[in-house]
Amino acid sequence: MTPRTGDGGVLDDPEITAARLGAVRDAMAGEGIDALVLRPSPDFRFLGGGDGPFLVVTGDGASETGDPAALVPRGARRVGVDPEMRVRELFALAIEAELVPASPVLAPLRARKEPYELAAIERAALAAEGVLLQARELAWFGATERAMADRLRMLLLESGCEEVLSARVAAGAHTASPGHRPGDRVINPGDAVLVSVCGRWDGYCAEAARVFAVAEPPDDYEAMYWVVLAARDAALAAARPGAPASAVAAAVTEVIDGSGYGRFAAPRSGRGVGLGPEEGPRLDEDAPLEPGMTFCLEPAIYVPELFGARVADVVACTGSGPVALAAGPHDLQILDR
């Protein structure tokens, strides 16, 4: 199927939406679910949802409405609800049926990407990688984390991404804090700098993360960083069709544990990406990888109060093996300004 080209992109293509709805109705029948009620979310967008506030899917079709109960078939016994449904929304549904998660219906369909979805994810990955290549040429000395994050955000928008989901910069000891948000810390010579950007292209998400050093890296930093890169390479090699998803995480663990940095390793080595920045497949589960699955490999080491390093690359599992969708350089770039 060839997606329509235009402002709306693949998410607004009526042929794609019709095919997805057909697959969803078949999956609903298999799960014994009489209707789905979705709020604005990745599942909602997957089925062509627009303004909302709700999308109701039944055996007869799909409609957006402000009153889901009015569209749920009379006598429905099981209704699947959006996993992002808020508590107040659940209480307000007033549906006399068993409410169950919609994930068993939608997650398997969303996990295996069609070629047009892979193309959108690749464009998002290339845009993110392109921004990090441009970042090597920016003036970092004396700038604040926040100012540089704002600059990266603008570069990602200028690349053509329709939305910036995150642009983060952490310098010095802040690189050891996984959840650090850019602040007023000034970037100085001798700092390690962890940089990441995540954007959306035609509805689909991708992230890239790299590490820089200003003037020169801190003592022992390069050795630790090369462990992260070795873990990334091992994870990529393990991400083959038919392998359990957990084998990817195990490959990262084996490398980092073997280096002596095991107790400083990030708790996860990656996550699925697609319409959302975090979705299936889960790399801590044993479900087999399949062609069309996409995920962000993100091995990391964080040494408290000293420094950290993280790389992030979006990878597609294909019939012939894993493919990094934006194969940019991973060397430790030494920034000279």
Coordinates of N, CA, C and O in Angstrom, one line a residue, residues 154-308:
M154 N 15.6 24.2 18.0 CA 15.4 25.0 16.8 C 16.0 24.3 15.6 O 15.3 24.2 14.5
L155 N 17.1 23.6 15.7 CA 17.7 22.9 14.6 C 16.8 21.7 14.2 O 16.7 21.4 13.0
L156 N 16.3 21.1 15.2 CA 15.4 19.9 14.9 C 14.1 20.4 14.1 O 13.7 19.7 13.2
L157 N 13.6 21.5 14.5 CA 12.4 22.0 13.8 C 12.8 22.5 12.4 O 12.0 22.2 11.5
E158 N 13.9 23.1 12.3 CA 14.4 23.5 11.0 C 14.7 22.3 10.0 O 14.6 22.5 8.8
S159 N 14.9 21.2 10.6 CA 15.2 20.0 9.8 C 14.0 19.5 9.1 O 14.1 18.7 8.2
G160 N 12.8 19.9 9.6 CA 11.5 19.4 9.0 C 10.7 18.6 10.0 O 9.6 18.2 9.6
C161 N 11.2 18.3 11.1 CA 10.4 17.6 12.1 C 9.1 18.4 12.5 O 9.3 19.6 12.7
E162 N 8.0 17.8 12.6 CA 6.8 18.5 13.0 C 6.7 18.8 14.5 O 5.9 19.7 14.9
E163 N 7.4 18.1 15.3 CA 7.4 18.3 16.7 C 8.7 17.9 17.4 O 9.2 16.8 17.0
V164 N 9.1 18.6 18.3 CA 10.3 18.2 19.2 C 9.8 17.7 20.5 O 9.1 18.3 21.2
L165 N 10.0 16.4 20.7 CA 9.6 15.8 21.9 C 10.6 16.0 23.1 O 10.2 16.1 24.2
S166 N 11.9 16.1 22.8 CA 12.8 16.4 23.8 C 14.1 16.9 23.2 O 14.5 16.5 22.0
A167 N 14.8 17.8 23.9 CA 16.2 18.2 23.5 C 16.9 18.4 24.8 O 16.6 19.3 25.6
R168 N 17.9 17.6 25.1 CA 18.5 17.6 26.4 C 20.0 17.8 26.3 O 20.7 17.2 25.4
V169 N 20.6 18.5 27.2 CA 22.0 18.8 27.3 C 22.4 18.6 28.8 O 21.8 19.3 29.6
A170 N 23.3 17.8 29.1 CA 23.9 17.6 30.4 C 25.4 17.8 30.4 O 26.0 17.1 29.5
A171 N 25.9 18.6 31.3 CA 27.4 18.8 31.2 C 28.0 18.5 32.6 O 27.4 18.6 33.6
G172 N 29.3 18.0 32.5 CA 30.0 17.7 33.8 C 29.3 16.6 34.6 O 28.9 15.6 34.0
A173 N 29.2 16.8 35.9 CA 28.6 15.8 36.7 C 27.2 15.6 36.4 O 26.6 14.5 36.8
H174 N 26.5 16.5 35.7 CA 25.1 16.3 35.4 C 24.9 15.1 34.4 O 23.8 14.6 34.3
T175 N 26.0 14.8 33.7 CA 25.9 13.6 32.8 C 25.6 12.3 33.6 O 25.2 11.3 33.0
A176 N 25.9 12.3 34.9 CA 25.7 11.1 35.7 C 24.2 11.0 36.2 O 23.9 10.1 36.9
S177 N 23.4 12.0 35.8 CA 22.0 12.0 36.3 C 21.1 11.7 35.1 O 20.9 12.5 34.2
P178 N 20.5 10.4 35.0 CA 19.8 10.1 33.8 C 18.6 11.0 33.5 O 18.3 11.2 32.3
G179 N 17.9 11.5 34.5 CA 16.8 12.3 34.3 C 17.0 13.8 34.3 O 16.1 14.6 34.3
H180 N 18.3 14.2 34.1 CA 18.7 15.6 34.2 C 18.0 16.4 33.1 O 18.0 16.0 31.9
R181 N 17.5 17.6 33.5 CA 16.9 18.5 32.5 C 17.9 19.7 32.4 O 18.5 20.2 33.4
P182 N 18.0 20.3 31.2 CA 19.0 21.4 31.0 C 18.7 22.6 31.9 O 17.5 23.0 32.1
G183 N 19.8 23.1 32.5 CA 19.7 24.2 33.5 C 20.6 25.3 33.1 O 21.1 25.5 32.0
D184 N 21.0 26.1 34.1 CA 21.8 27.2 33.9 C 23.3 26.9 34.1 O 24.1 27.9 34.1
R185 N 23.7 25.7 34.2 CA 25.1 25.4 34.4 C 25.9 25.8 33.1 O 25.5 25.5 32.0
V186 N 27.0 26.4 33.3 CA 27.8 26.9 32.2 C 28.7 25.7 31.8 O 29.3 25.0 32.6
I187 N 28.9 25.5 30.5 CA 29.7 24.5 29.9 C 31.1 25.0 29.8 O 31.4 26.0 29.2
N188 N 32.1 24.2 30.4 CA 33.5 24.6 30.5 C 34.4 23.6 29.9 O 34.1 22.4 29.8
P189 N 35.6 24.0 29.6 CA 36.7 23.1 29.2 C 36.9 22.0 30.2 O 36.8 22.2 31.4
G190 N 37.0 20.7 29.7 CA 37.2 19.6 30.6 C 35.9 18.9 30.9 O 35.9 17.9 31.6
D191 N 34.8 19.5 30.4 CA 33.5 18.9 30.7 C 33.2 17.8 29.7 O 33.4 17.9 28.5
A192 N 32.6 16.7 30.1 CA 31.8 15.8 29.2 C 30.5 16.4 29.0 O 29.9 17.0 29.9
V193 N 29.9 16.2 27.8 CA 28.6 16.8 27.5 C 27.7 15.7 26.9 O 28.1 15.1 25.8
L194 N 26.6 15.3 27.5 CA 25.7 14.3 26.9 C 24.5 15.1 26.3 O 23.9 15.9 26.9
V195 N 24.3 14.8 25.0 CA 23.3 15.5 24.2 C 22.4 14.5 23.5 O 22.8 13.5 23.0
S196 N 21.1 14.8 23.6 CA 20.1 14.0 22.9 C 19.0 14.8 22.4 O 18.6 15.9 22.9
V197 N 18.4 14.4 21.2 CA 17.2 15.0 20.7 C 16.3 13.9 20.2 O 16.7 12.8 19.8
C198 N 15.0 14.2 20.3 CA 13.9 13.3 19.9 C 12.8 14.1 19.2 O 12.3 15.0 19.8
G199 N 12.5 13.7 18.0 CA 11.5 14.4 17.2 C 10.5 13.5 16.6 O 10.7 12.3 16.5
R200 N 9.5 14.1 16.0 CA 8.4 13.4 15.3 C 8.4 13.8 13.9 O 8.4 15.0 13.5
W201 N 8.3 12.8 13.0 CA 8.2 13.0 11.6 C 7.1 12.2 11.0 O 7.0 11.0 11.1
D202 N 6.1 12.9 10.4 CA 4.9 12.3 9.9 C 4.3 11.4 10.9 O 3.8 10.3 10.6
G203 N 4.3 11.8 12.2 CA 3.6 11.1 13.3 C 4.5 10.2 14.0 O 4.2 9.7 15.1
Y204 N 5.7 9.8 13.5 CA 6.5 8.8 14.1 C 7.8 9.4 14.7 O 8.3 10.4 14.3
C205 N 8.3 8.7 15.8 CA 9.3 9.3 16.6 C 10.6 8.6 16.5 O 10.7 7.4 16.1
A206 N 11.7 9.3 16.7 CA 13.0 8.7 16.8 C 13.9 9.6 17.6 O 13.7 10.9 17.6
E207 N 14.9 9.0 18.3 CA 15.8 9.7 19.1 C 17.2 9.4 18.8 O 17.5 8.3 18.3
A208 N 18.1 10.3 18.9 CA 19.6 10.1 18.8 C 20.3 10.7 20.0 O 19.9 11.8 20.4
A209 N 21.3 10.1 20.6 CA 22.0 10.6 21.7 C 23.5 10.4 21.5 O 23.9 9.3 21.0
R210 N 24.3 11.4 21.8 CA 25.8 11.3 21.6 C 26.5 12.0 22.8 O 25.8 12.7 23.5
V211 N 27.8 11.8 22.8 CA 28.6 12.3 23.9 C 29.7 13.2 23.3 O 30.4 12.7 22.3
F212 N 29.9 14.4 23.8 CA 31.0 15.2 23.4 C 31.9 15.5 24.6 O 31.6 15.2 25.8
A213 N 33.1 16.0 24.4 CA 34.0 16.5 25.4 C 34.5 17.8 25.0 O 34.8 18.1 23.8
V214 N 34.5 18.8 25.9 CA 35.0 20.1 25.7 C 36.5 20.3 25.9 O 36.9 20.1 27.1
A215 N 37.2 20.5 24.9 CA 38.7 20.7 24.9 C 39.4 19.4 25.2 O 40.3 19.0 24.5
E216 N 39.0 18.7 26.3 CA 39.6 17.4 26.6 C 38.6 16.6 27.5 O 37.9 17.2 28.3
P217 N 38.6 15.3 27.4 CA 37.7 14.5 28.3 C 38.2 14.4 29.7 O 39.4 14.6 29.9
P218 N 37.3 14.2 30.7 CA 37.8 14.0 32.1 C 38.6 12.7 32.1 O 38.6 11.9 31.3
D219 N 39.4 12.6 33.2 CA 40.2 11.4 33.4 C 39.3 10.2 33.4 O 38.3 10.2 34.1
D220 N 39.8 9.1 32.8 CA 39.1 7.8 32.8 C 37.8 7.8 31.9 O 37.1 6.8 31.9
Y221 N 37.4 9.0 31.4 CA 36.2 9.0 30.7 C 36.2 8.2 29.4 O 35.2 7.5 29.1
E222 N 37.2 8.3 28.6 CA 37.3 7.6 27.3 C 37.1 6.1 27.5 O 36.4 5.5 26.7
A223 N 37.8 5.6 28.5 CA 37.7 4.1 28.8 C 36.3 3.7 29.0 O 35.8 2.7 28.5
M224 N 35.6 4.5 29.9 CA 34.2 4.2 30.2 C 33.3 4.3 29.0 O 32.4 3.5 28.7
Y225 N 33.6 5.4 28.2 CA 32.7 5.6 27.0 C 32.9 4.4 26.0 O 31.9 4.0 25.3
W226 N 34.1 3.9 25.8 CA 34.3 2.8 24.9 C 33.5 1.6 25.3 O 33.1 0.7 24.5
V227 N 33.3 1.4 26.6 CA 32.5 0.3 27.1 C 31.1 0.5 26.6 O 30.4 -0.5 26.2
V228 N 30.6 1.7 26.7 CA 29.2 1.9 26.3 C 29.1 1.6 24.8 O 28.1 1.0 24.3
L229 N 30.1 2.0 24.0 CA 30.0 1.7 22.6 C 30.1 0.2 22.3 O 29.4 -0.3 21.4
A230 N 30.9 -0.5 23.0 CA 31.0 -1.9 22.9 C 29.7 -2.6 23.2 O 29.2 -3.5 22.5
A231 N 29.0 -2.1 24.2 CA 27.7 -2.6 24.6 C 26.7 -2.3 23.5 O 25.8 -3.2 23.2
R232 N 26.7 -1.1 22.9 CA 25.8 -0.8 21.8 C 26.0 -1.8 20.6 O 25.1 -2.3 20.0
D233 N 27.3 -2.0 20.3 CA 27.6 -2.9 19.2 C 27.1 -4.3 19.4 O 26.6 -5.0 18.5
A234 N 27.3 -4.8 20.7 CA 26.8 -6.1 21.1 C 25.3 -6.2 21.0 O 24.7 -7.2 20.5
A235 N 24.6 -5.2 21.4 CA 23.2 -5.2 21.4 C 22.7 -5.2 19.9 O 21.7 -5.9 19.6
L236 N 23.3 -4.4 19.1 CA 22.9 -4.4 17.7 C 23.1 -5.8 17.0 O 22.2 -6.2 16.3
A237 N 24.2 -6.4 17.3 CA 24.4 -7.8 16.8 C 23.3 -8.8 17.2 O 23.0 -9.7 16.5
A238 N 22.8 -8.6 18.5 CA 21.9 -9.5 19.0 C 20.4 -9.3 18.6 O 19.6 -10.2 18.8
A239 N 20.2 -8.2 17.9 CA 18.8 -7.8 17.6 C 18.4 -8.4 16.2 O 18.0 -7.7 15.3
R240 N 18.4 -9.7 16.2 CA 18.1 -10.4 15.0 C 16.7 -11.0 15.0 O 16.2 -11.4 16.1
P241 N 16.0 -11.2 13.9 CA 14.7 -11.7 13.9 C 14.7 -13.1 14.4 O 15.6 -13.9 14.1
G242 N 13.7 -13.4 15.3 CA 13.6 -14.7 15.9 C 14.3 -14.8 17.3 O 13.9 -15.7 18.1
A243 N 15.2 -13.9 17.5 CA 15.8 -13.9 18.9 C 14.9 -13.3 19.9 O 14.1 -12.4 19.5
P244 N 15.0 -13.7 21.1 CA 14.1 -13.1 22.2 C 14.6 -11.6 22.4 O 15.8 -11.3 22.3
A245 N 13.6 -10.8 22.6 CA 14.0 -9.3 22.8 C 14.9 -9.2 23.9 O 15.8 -8.3 23.9
S246 N 14.8 -10.1 25.0 CA 15.7 -10.0 26.1 C 17.1 -10.2 25.8 O 18.0 -9.9 26.6
A247 N 17.4 -10.9 24.7 CA 18.8 -11.1 24.3 C 19.5 -9.8 24.0 O 20.8 -9.8 24.2
V248 N 18.8 -8.8 23.6 CA 19.4 -7.5 23.3 C 19.9 -6.9 24.6 O 21.1 -6.5 24.8
A249 N 19.0 -6.9 25.6 CA 19.4 -6.4 27.0 C 20.5 -7.3 27.6 O 21.4 -6.7 28.2
A250 N 20.5 -8.6 27.4 CA 21.5 -9.4 27.9 C 22.8 -9.1 27.3 O 23.9 -9.2 28.0
A251 N 22.9 -8.8 26.1 CA 24.2 -8.5 25.4 C 24.8 -7.2 26.0 O 26.0 -7.2 26.2
V252 N 23.9 -6.2 26.3 CA 24.4 -5.0 26.9 C 25.0 -5.3 28.3 O 26.1 -4.9 28.7
T253 N 24.2 -6.1 29.1 CA 24.6 -6.4 30.5 C 25.9 -7.2 30.5 O 26.8 -6.9 31.3
E254 N 26.1 -8.1 29.6 CA 27.3 -8.9 29.6 C 28.5 -8.0 29.3 O 29.6 -8.2 30.0
V255 N 28.4 -7.1 28.4 CA 29.6 -6.2 28.1 C 29.9 -5.3 29.3 O 31.0 -5.2 29.8
I256 N 28.9 -4.7 29.8 CA 29.1 -3.7 30.9 C 29.5 -4.4 32.2 O 30.4 -3.9 32.9
D257 N 28.9 -5.5 32.5 CA 29.3 -6.3 33.7 C 30.8 -6.7 33.6 O 31.5 -6.7 34.5
G258 N 31.1 -7.2 32.4 CA 32.5 -7.7 32.2 C 33.5 -6.6 32.3 O 34.7 -6.9 32.5
S259 N 33.1 -5.3 32.1 CA 34.1 -4.2 32.2 C 34.3 -3.7 33.6 O 35.3 -3.0 33.9
G260 N 33.5 -4.2 34.6 CA 33.6 -3.7 35.9 C 32.7 -2.5 36.2 O 32.6 -2.1 37.4
Y261 N 31.9 -2.0 35.2 CA 31.0 -0.9 35.5 C 29.6 -1.4 35.7 O 28.7 -0.6 35.7
G262 N 29.4 -2.7 35.9 CA 28.1 -3.2 36.0 C 27.1 -2.5 37.0 O 26.0 -2.3 36.7
R263 N 27.6 -2.1 38.2 CA 26.8 -1.5 39.1 C 26.4 -0.1 38.8 O 25.5 0.6 39.4
F264 N 27.0 0.5 37.7 CA 26.7 1.8 37.3 C 25.9 1.8 36.0 O 25.6 2.9 35.4
A265 N 25.5 0.6 35.5 CA 24.8 0.5 34.2 C 23.3 1.1 34.4 O 22.7 0.9 35.5
A266 N 22.8 1.6 33.3 CA 21.4 2.1 33.3 C 20.5 0.8 33.5 O 20.9 -0.3 33.0
P267 N 19.3 1.0 34.1 CA 18.5 -0.1 34.3 C 17.9 -0.8 33.1 O 17.4 -1.9 33.1
R268 N 17.9 0.0 32.0 CA 17.4 -0.6 30.7 C 18.3 -0.3 29.6 O 19.0 0.7 29.6
S269 N 18.3 -1.1 28.5 CA 19.2 -0.9 27.4 C 18.5 -0.4 26.2 O 19.1 -0.2 25.2
G270 N 17.2 -0.2 26.2 CA 16.4 0.2 25.1 C 14.9 0.1 25.2 O 14.4 -0.4 26.3
R271 N 14.2 0.6 24.2 CA 12.8 0.6 24.2 C 12.2 0.6 22.8 O 12.9 1.1 21.9
G272 N 11.0 0.1 22.6 CA 10.4 0.2 21.3 C 10.0 1.7 21.0 O 9.8 2.5 21.9
V273 N 10.0 2.0 19.7 CA 9.6 3.4 19.3 C 8.7 3.2 18.1 O 8.8 2.2 17.3
G274 N 7.9 4.2 17.9 CA 7.0 4.3 16.7 C 6.2 5.5 16.8 O 6.7 6.6 16.8
L275 N 4.9 5.4 16.9 CA 4.0 6.5 17.1 C 4.3 7.2 18.4 O 4.0 8.4 18.6
G276 N 4.7 6.4 19.4 CA 5.1 7.0 20.7 C 6.6 6.8 20.9 O 7.2 5.9 20.3
P277 N 7.2 7.6 21.7 CA 8.7 7.5 22.0 C 9.0 6.3 22.8 O 10.2 6.0 23.0
E278 N 8.0 5.6 23.4 CA 8.2 4.4 24.2 C 7.0 3.5 24.0 O 5.9 3.8 24.4
E279 N 7.3 2.3 23.4 CA 6.2 1.4 23.1 C 6.9 0.0 23.0 O 8.0 -0.2 23.3
G280 N 6.1 -1.0 22.4 CA 6.7 -2.3 22.2 C 7.6 -2.3 21.0 O 7.6 -1.4 20.2
P281 N 8.6 -3.2 20.9 CA 8.8 -4.4 21.8 C 9.5 -3.9 23.1 O 10.3 -3.0 23.1
R282 N 9.2 -4.7 24.2 CA 10.0 -4.5 25.4 C 11.2 -5.4 25.5 O 11.1 -6.6 25.3
L283 N 12.3 -4.7 25.7 CA 13.6 -5.5 25.6 C 13.9 -6.3 26.9 O 14.9 -6.9 27.0
D284 N 13.0 -6.2 27.9 CA 13.1 -7.0 29.1 C 12.2 -8.2 29.0 O 12.0 -8.9 30.1
E285 N 11.6 -8.5 27.9 CA 10.7 -9.7 27.8 C 11.3 -10.6 26.7 O 12.1 -10.3 25.9
D286 N 10.8 -11.9 26.8 CA 11.3 -12.9 25.9 C 10.6 -13.1 24.6 O 10.9 -14.0 23.8
A287 N 9.6 -12.3 24.3 CA 8.9 -12.4 23.0 C 9.9 -12.2 21.9 O 10.8 -11.4 21.9
P288 N 9.8 -13.0 20.8 CA 10.8 -13.0 19.7 C 10.7 -11.7 18.9 O 9.6 -11.2 18.7
L289 N 11.8 -11.2 18.5 CA 11.8 -10.1 17.6 C 11.4 -10.5 16.2 O 11.6 -11.6 15.8
E290 N 10.6 -9.6 15.5 CA 10.1 -9.9 14.2 C 10.5 -8.8 13.3 O 10.6 -7.6 13.7
P291 N 10.6 -9.1 12.0 CA 10.8 -8.0 11.0 C 9.7 -6.9 11.1 O 8.6 -7.2 11.2
G292 N 10.2 -5.7 11.0 CA 9.3 -4.6 11.1 C 9.3 -3.9 12.5 O 8.7 -2.8 12.7
M293 N 9.8 -4.6 13.5 CA 9.9 -4.0 14.8 C 11.0 -3.0 14.8 O 12.1 -3.1 14.2
T294 N 10.8 -1.9 15.6 CA 11.8 -0.8 15.7 C 12.0 -0.5 17.1 O 11.0 -0.4 17.9
F295 N 13.2 -0.2 17.5 CA 13.5 0.2 18.9 C 14.7 1.1 19.0 O 15.5 1.1 18.0
C296 N 14.8 1.7 20.1 CA 15.9 2.6 20.3 C 16.9 1.9 21.3 O 16.5 1.6 22.4
L297 N 18.1 1.6 20.8 CA 19.1 1.1 21.7 C 19.7 2.2 22.4 O 20.1 3.2 21.8
E298 N 19.8 2.1 23.8 CA 20.3 3.2 24.6 C 21.1 2.7 25.7 O 20.8 3.0 26.9
P299 N 22.2 2.0 25.5 CA 23.1 1.6 26.6 C 23.7 2.8 27.3 O 24.0 3.8 26.6
A300 N 23.9 2.7 28.6 CA 24.4 3.9 29.3 C 25.1 3.4 30.6 O 24.7 2.4 31.2
I301 N 26.1 4.2 31.0 CA 26.7 4.1 32.3 C 26.7 5.4 33.0 O 27.0 6.5 32.4
Y302 N 26.3 5.4 34.3 CA 26.2 6.6 35.1 C 27.0 6.4 36.4 O 26.6 5.7 37.2
V303 N 28.1 7.1 36.5 CA 28.9 7.0 37.7 C 28.6 8.2 38.6 O 28.9 9.4 38.2
P304 N 27.9 8.0 39.7 CA 27.4 9.2 40.5 C 28.5 10.2 40.9 O 29.6 9.8 41.2
E305 N 28.1 11.5 40.7 CA 28.9 12.6 41.1 C 30.1 12.8 40.2 O 30.9 13.7 40.4
L306 N 30.3 11.9 39.2 CA 31.5 12.1 38.3 C 31.0 12.4 36.9 O 31.1 13.5 36.4
F307 N 30.5 11.4 36.2 CA 30.1 11.5 34.8 C 29.3 10.3 34.3 O 29.3 9.3 35.0
G308 N 28.7 10.5 33.2 CA 28.0 9.4 32.6 C 28.1 9.5 31.1 O 28.6 10.5 30.5

